[in-house]
Amino acid sequence: MNRLVVAAPASGSGKTTVATGLMAALRRAGDKVAPFKVGPDYIDPGYHSVATGRPGRNLDPVMVGDHRVPALFAHGARGCDLAVVEGVMGLFDGRVDTEGVGSTAHVAKLLSAPVLFVVDARGQSRSLAALLHGFRGYDPTVRLGGVVLNQVGSARHEHVLRGACAEVGLEVLGVLPRDDRFALPSRHGGRATAAEHGRPATADVDAIAADVARH
């Protein structure tokens, strides 16, 4: 099964936008996409379902144990061309007082899946190289397959960021401009559910899919 984990250095970097948009864009291109979310989250899988037309499923080794994650993944991906797994929080953030149990990195290793790393590039330029170097070196068994630069301010900003990625040998696979449209609807205390948002949720996912495909 072709598979990809979408992760980030921290929450709020844009991984839900990228993951959901990528799922929808791949579906538009004719692929059958299996959507997954690391952890017990129920909001993001609702948007994943809108994007793919399939149930959004959770992969949580804390709740079910390591040995069940690959089996649940195989069950949810049956009949599909590929799977996109959205991570939780930062790449190595897992259960407190453990060595990353339940983290995105943990699940990526259980699935032997490469990581698409989404970075909010606001307020940084060449420092991005240090950030990427640190995340890649922290656990070399987690394979960073490429980078999506989010919230890029200008062509000049993009040029410098691409240079920083090249310094550490990571390919830039996407560049999303700084634009408030690249976000799913929120309410006080968190993001609104797809059901709560109603029919506009489909329009939002369609718009994000078009932008992700373009960029």
Tab-separated table of N, CA and C in Angstrom, residues 6 14-27 33 35-37 43-52 84-86 183-184 191 194 201-202 204-210 212:
chain	number	residue	atom	x	y	z
A	6	VAL	N	1.541	12.800	7.115
A	6	VAL	CA	1.693	14.251	7.097
A	6	VAL	C	1.929	14.724	8.531
A	14	GLY	N	-0.293	23.748	9.941
A	14	GLY	CA	-1.032	23.586	8.701
A	14	GLY	C	-1.152	22.159	8.219
A	15	LYS	N	-0.846	21.187	9.074
A	15	LYS	CA	-0.872	19.797	8.592
A	15	LYS	C	-2.285	19.325	8.268
A	16	THR	N	-3.306	19.793	9.000
A	16	THR	CA	-4.679	19.388	8.678
A	16	THR	C	-5.090	19.929	7.315
A	17	THR	N	-4.737	21.172	7.049
A	17	THR	CA	-5.043	21.761	5.749
A	17	THR	C	-4.356	20.992	4.631
A	18	VAL	N	-3.069	20.721	4.797
A	18	VAL	CA	-2.318	20.010	3.759
A	18	VAL	C	-2.829	18.586	3.594
A	19	ALA	N	-3.036	17.874	4.707
A	19	ALA	CA	-3.488	16.485	4.633
A	19	ALA	C	-4.862	16.394	3.974
A	20	THR	N	-5.796	17.234	4.421
A	20	THR	CA	-7.151	17.191	3.874
A	20	THR	C	-7.158	17.604	2.411
A	21	GLY	N	-6.426	18.667	2.086
A	21	GLY	CA	-6.357	19.109	0.700
A	21	GLY	C	-5.707	18.083	-0.201
A	22	LEU	N	-4.678	17.410	0.306
A	22	LEU	CA	-3.998	16.384	-0.477
A	22	LEU	C	-4.923	15.191	-0.729
A	23	MET	N	-5.648	14.783	0.309
A	23	MET	CA	-6.602	13.684	0.140
A	23	MET	C	-7.621	14.012	-0.955
A	24	ALA	N	-8.185	15.214	-0.877
A	24	ALA	CA	-9.216	15.608	-1.835
A	24	ALA	C	-8.645	15.767	-3.242
A	25	ALA	N	-7.436	16.323	-3.343
A	25	ALA	CA	-6.814	16.515	-4.653
A	25	ALA	C	-6.513	15.168	-5.313
A	26	LEU	N	-6.038	14.202	-4.529
A	26	LEU	CA	-5.755	12.872	-5.068
A	26	LEU	C	-7.040	12.174	-5.507
A	27	ARG	N	-8.105	12.373	-4.728
A	27	ARG	CA	-9.393	11.803	-5.132
A	27	ARG	C	-9.858	12.413	-6.451
A	33	VAL	N	-8.546	7.029	-2.028
A	33	VAL	CA	-7.664	7.440	-0.933
A	33	VAL	C	-8.235	6.982	0.407
A	35	PRO	N	-8.202	7.581	4.311
A	35	PRO	CA	-7.782	8.629	5.245
A	35	PRO	C	-7.617	8.113	6.673
A	36	PHE	N	-6.567	8.584	7.333
A	36	PHE	CA	-6.313	8.202	8.722
A	36	PHE	C	-5.861	9.421	9.522
A	37	LYS	N	-6.038	9.322	10.842
A	37	LYS	CA	-5.593	10.346	11.775
A	37	LYS	C	-4.927	9.679	12.967
A	43	ILE	N	-12.435	15.265	15.138
A	43	ILE	CA	-12.798	16.395	14.274
A	43	ILE	C	-12.151	16.260	12.901
A	44	ASP	N	-10.838	16.065	12.857
A	44	ASP	CA	-10.146	15.976	11.567
A	44	ASP	C	-10.662	14.829	10.699
A	45	PRO	N	-10.940	13.634	11.256
A	45	PRO	CA	-11.469	12.572	10.406
A	45	PRO	C	-12.782	12.920	9.709
A	46	GLY	N	-13.568	13.828	10.295
A	46	GLY	CA	-14.794	14.272	9.637
A	46	GLY	C	-14.489	14.979	8.323
A	47	TYR	N	-13.467	15.833	8.329
A	47	TYR	CA	-13.048	16.512	7.100
A	47	TYR	C	-12.374	15.530	6.140
A	48	HIS	N	-11.658	14.560	6.680
A	48	HIS	CA	-11.056	13.545	5.826
A	48	HIS	C	-12.134	12.769	5.063
A	49	SER	N	-13.260	12.516	5.730
A	49	SER	CA	-14.360	11.810	5.078
A	49	SER	C	-14.959	12.648	3.949
A	50	VAL	N	-15.100	13.947	4.205
A	50	VAL	CA	-15.587	14.849	3.154
A	50	VAL	C	-14.632	14.827	1.966
A	51	ALA	N	-13.336	14.798	2.250
A	51	ALA	CA	-12.314	14.865	1.200
A	51	ALA	C	-12.242	13.595	0.365
A	52	THR	N	-12.473	12.446	0.991
A	52	THR	CA	-12.223	11.167	0.310
A	52	THR	C	-13.480	10.370	-0.014
A	84	VAL	N	-3.321	8.317	3.186
A	84	VAL	CA	-2.730	9.531	3.752
A	84	VAL	C	-3.071	9.553	5.239
A	85	VAL	N	-2.047	9.649	6.073
A	85	VAL	CA	-2.209	9.626	7.528
A	85	VAL	C	-1.834	11.000	8.074
A	86	GLU	N	-2.788	11.694	8.664
A	86	GLU	CA	-2.468	12.980	9.296
A	86	GLU	C	-1.969	12.755	10.717
A	183	ALA	N	-7.253	27.389	5.388
A	183	ALA	CA	-7.594	26.962	6.747
A	183	ALA	C	-9.010	26.426	6.756
A	184	LEU	N	-9.260	25.487	7.652
A	184	LEU	CA	-10.603	24.978	7.849
A	184	LEU	C	-11.295	25.788	8.948
A	191	ARG	N	-11.466	23.736	16.284
A	191	ARG	CA	-12.018	23.734	14.948
A	191	ARG	C	-13.449	23.213	14.959
A	194	ALA	N	-17.001	18.921	10.801
A	194	ALA	CA	-17.556	18.970	9.450
A	194	ALA	C	-19.081	18.938	9.500
A	201	ALA	N	-18.751	22.936	4.552
A	201	ALA	CA	-17.540	22.133	4.756
A	201	ALA	C	-17.066	21.553	3.436
A	202	THR	N	-17.999	21.117	2.597
A	202	THR	CA	-17.626	20.562	1.294
A	202	THR	C	-16.979	21.623	0.427
A	204	ASP	N	-15.385	24.271	1.470
A	204	ASP	CA	-14.074	24.582	2.035
A	204	ASP	C	-13.040	23.538	1.618
A	205	VAL	N	-13.427	22.266	1.688
A	205	VAL	CA	-12.502	21.194	1.307
A	205	VAL	C	-12.189	21.270	-0.182
A	206	ASP	N	-13.185	21.571	-0.999
A	206	ASP	CA	-12.953	21.703	-2.445
A	206	ASP	C	-11.960	22.822	-2.740
A	207	ALA	N	-12.113	23.950	-2.041
A	207	ALA	CA	-11.214	25.093	-2.264
A	207	ALA	C	-9.789	24.758	-1.843
A	208	ILE	N	-9.660	24.084	-0.709
A	208	ILE	CA	-8.324	23.699	-0.227
A	208	ILE	C	-7.694	22.684	-1.183
A	209	ALA	N	-8.498	21.748	-1.700
A	209	ALA	CA	-7.991	20.755	-2.641
A	209	ALA	C	-7.424	21.426	-3.874
A	210	ALA	N	-8.126	22.420	-4.397
A	210	ALA	CA	-7.655	23.121	-5.583
A	210	ALA	C	-6.350	23.851	-5.307
A	212	VAL	N	-4.095	23.135	-2.880
A	212	VAL	CA	-3.012	22.177	-2.650
A	212	VAL	C	-2.533	21.589	-3.971
